[in-house]
Tab-separated table of C-alpha atoms in Angstrom:
chain	number	residue	atom	x	y	z
A	23	MET	CA	-64.208	2.971	35.961
A	24	SER	CA	-67.714	2.987	34.491
A	25	ALA	CA	-70.119	0.053	34.753
A	26	ALA	CA	-69.714	-0.564	31.004
A	27	GLU	CA	-65.924	-0.704	31.338
A	28	LYS	CA	-66.258	-3.216	34.182
A	29	ASP	CA	-68.469	-5.381	31.955
A	30	ILE	CA	-65.988	-5.104	29.065
A	31	ASN	CA	-63.126	-6.043	31.399
A	32	THR	CA	-65.072	-9.029	32.717
A	33	ALA	CA	-65.987	-10.229	29.205
A	34	LEU	CA	-62.302	-10.199	28.231
A	35	SER	CA	-61.187	-11.856	31.491
A	36	VAL	CA	-63.760	-14.619	31.016
A	37	ARG	CA	-62.443	-15.170	27.486
A	38	LEU	CA	-58.875	-15.341	28.820
A	39	LYS	CA	-59.926	-17.902	31.435
A	40	ALA	CA	-61.338	-20.057	28.609
A	41	PHE	CA	-57.761	-20.242	27.249
A	42	GLN	CA	-56.722	-22.373	30.217
A	43	THR	CA	-56.711	-26.157	30.181
A	44	ALA	CA	-57.068	-27.664	33.650
A	45	GLY	CA	-55.911	-24.372	35.182
A	46	GLU	CA	-52.800	-24.106	33.020
A	47	PRO	CA	-51.204	-21.759	32.359
A	48	PRO	CA	-51.909	-19.872	35.591
A	49	ILE	CA	-53.288	-16.352	35.195
A	50	ALA	CA	-52.311	-13.353	37.304
A	51	TYR	CA	-55.473	-11.285	37.174
A	52	GLU	CA	-55.165	-7.535	37.595
A	53	ASN	CA	-55.193	-6.354	41.227
A	54	THR	CA	-55.286	-9.933	42.516
A	55	PRO	CA	-52.453	-11.354	44.615
A	56	TYR	CA	-50.343	-13.813	42.624
A	57	GLU	CA	-46.880	-15.166	43.368
A	58	PRO	CA	-45.325	-16.710	40.246
A	59	THR	CA	-43.268	-19.855	40.531
A	60	GLU	CA	-39.714	-19.089	39.461
A	61	GLY	CA	-39.172	-20.312	35.907
A	62	SER	CA	-42.783	-21.410	35.305
A	63	LEU	CA	-44.866	-19.922	32.521
A	64	TYR	CA	-47.876	-17.800	33.506
A	65	LEU	CA	-50.099	-15.094	32.018
A	66	GLN	CA	-50.654	-11.611	33.389
A	67	GLU	CA	-53.575	-9.414	32.314
A	68	ALA	CA	-53.948	-5.632	32.247
A	69	PHE	CA	-57.098	-3.751	31.225
A	70	LEU	CA	-56.342	-0.325	29.721
A	71	PRO	CA	-59.471	1.583	28.709
A	72	ASN	CA	-59.098	4.674	26.585
A	73	ILE	CA	-61.222	7.841	26.755
A	74	LYS	CA	-64.792	7.139	25.744
A	75	ALA	CA	-66.486	9.115	22.983
A	76	ILE	CA	-70.120	10.178	22.920
A	77	VAL	CA	-71.872	8.812	19.835
A	78	GLY	CA	-74.996	10.995	19.786
A	79	VAL	CA	-76.440	14.118	21.375
A	80	SER	CA	-79.363	12.435	23.113
A	81	HIS	CA	-79.114	11.556	26.793
A	82	ALA	CA	-79.901	7.946	25.815
A	83	SER	CA	-77.180	7.779	23.120
A	84	SER	CA	-74.483	5.147	23.273
A	85	ASP	CA	-70.912	5.779	24.293
A	86	ASP	CA	-68.041	4.481	22.176
A	87	TYR	CA	-65.421	2.720	24.306
A	88	GLU	CA	-62.011	1.695	23.005
A	89	GLY	CA	-58.974	0.302	24.720
A	90	ILE	CA	-56.335	-2.351	25.071
A	91	TYR	CA	-56.387	-5.657	26.892
A	92	GLN	CA	-52.739	-6.547	27.466
A	93	ILE	CA	-51.812	-10.147	28.200
A	94	THR	CA	-48.186	-10.777	29.056
A	95	VAL	CA	-46.822	-14.286	28.630
A	96	ALA	CA	-44.073	-14.627	31.247
A	97	ASP	CA	-41.665	-17.539	31.356
A	98	GLY	CA	-38.287	-18.262	32.866
A	99	ARG	CA	-35.230	-17.223	30.904
A	100	GLY	CA	-33.095	-19.723	29.052
A	101	ASP	CA	-34.109	-22.283	26.479
A	102	ARG	CA	-37.810	-21.844	27.260
A	103	ARG	CA	-38.403	-18.854	24.967
A	104	PHE	CA	-40.108	-21.065	22.410
A	105	ASP	CA	-42.753	-22.088	24.971
A	106	ALA	CA	-43.572	-18.426	25.615
A	107	GLN	CA	-43.614	-17.627	21.895
A	108	GLU	CA	-46.008	-20.505	21.217
A	109	GLN	CA	-48.331	-19.443	24.048
A	110	ALA	CA	-48.333	-15.880	22.683
A	111	ARG	CA	-49.190	-17.160	19.206
A	112	LEU	CA	-52.032	-19.288	20.584
A	113	LEU	CA	-53.352	-16.330	22.594
A	114	SER	CA	-53.433	-14.195	19.446
A	115	LEU	CA	-55.586	-16.884	17.820
A	116	HIS	CA	-57.807	-17.051	20.917
A	117	PHE	CA	-58.740	-13.363	20.490
A	118	PRO	CA	-59.335	-13.181	16.712
A	119	ARG	CA	-60.159	-9.951	14.898
A	120	GLY	CA	-63.908	-9.448	14.658
A	121	ALA	CA	-64.779	-11.801	17.530
A	122	GLU	CA	-67.392	-10.533	19.978
A	123	TYR	CA	-67.742	-11.342	23.675
A	124	THR	CA	-70.648	-10.260	25.847
A	125	TYR	CA	-71.021	-9.807	29.570
A	126	ASN	CA	-74.019	-8.308	31.336
A	127	GLY	CA	-75.481	-7.085	28.043
A	128	VAL	CA	-72.328	-5.247	26.924
A	129	THR	CA	-70.646	-6.645	23.810
A	130	VAL	CA	-66.962	-6.024	23.158
A	131	LYS	CA	-65.518	-6.556	19.683
A	132	ILE	CA	-61.884	-7.394	18.967
A	133	VAL	CA	-60.363	-4.876	16.553
A	134	GLN	CA	-56.972	-6.571	16.275
A	135	THR	CA	-54.530	-8.705	18.237
A	136	ARG	CA	-50.781	-8.599	17.891
A	137	VAL	CA	-47.800	-10.303	19.474
A	138	ASN	CA	-45.094	-7.808	20.454
A	139	GLY	CA	-41.368	-8.194	20.928
A	140	ALA	CA	-40.029	-9.843	24.052
A	141	VAL	CA	-38.989	-7.894	27.129
A	142	ILE	CA	-36.514	-9.394	29.590
A	143	GLU	CA	-36.866	-8.440	33.253
A	144	ASP	CA	-34.689	-10.094	35.878
A	145	ASN	CA	-35.202	-13.845	35.368
A	146	TRP	CA	-38.350	-13.480	33.234
A	147	TYR	CA	-38.808	-13.575	29.471
A	148	ASN	CA	-42.018	-11.604	28.765
A	149	ILE	CA	-43.991	-11.434	25.529
A	150	PRO	CA	-46.807	-8.864	25.499
A	151	VAL	CA	-49.903	-9.755	23.499
A	152	THR	CA	-51.975	-6.654	22.735
A	153	VAL	CA	-55.709	-7.054	22.158
A	154	GLU	CA	-57.347	-3.875	20.849
A	155	TRP	CA	-61.077	-3.751	21.535
A	156	ARG	CA	-64.130	-1.570	20.971
A	157	ALA	CA	-67.623	-1.510	22.462
A	158	PHE	CA	-70.753	0.609	22.347
A	159	ALA	CA	-72.774	0.867	25.538
C-alpha cells in the first residue's frame, strides 16, 4: 500500500471514529483484534483501494486514487434489524457526497455513499454501507 493510500485510509478511519458517541457503537478496525459481543451492534471497516491512475506525464504529476471504504453494521438477529438499519442510514449521512477529509496533506473526497441489502451470517444481521472515494496525491 502506498503512503497516499495509508493517508486516505487514516482520513476515513478518523471520520468513522467521529461517528461514535462515548465509544458506541464499537468499531472493529481492519487488521485489529476485535471480539464482538454476541447480539450487540458494532461496526466493521474495510479499506479497498482500486488501481491508481497517473494524471500527467511529468515525474511530479499527481496520481488519481479511487476505491471503496466499506463499513458493515453488524447486529444480532431477531427484532433488532431496525437498529442496524438506522445505524446504516446515519452512517450514510455521516459520509455525504462531496465531503472532503484530509490526513497528512492528502485530501479524500466522497463520491457517493449507499446502504446495501442485508446479509445474514450465523447469528449476525449485517448491512454493508459502501463509501466510494477519490483522491489526488
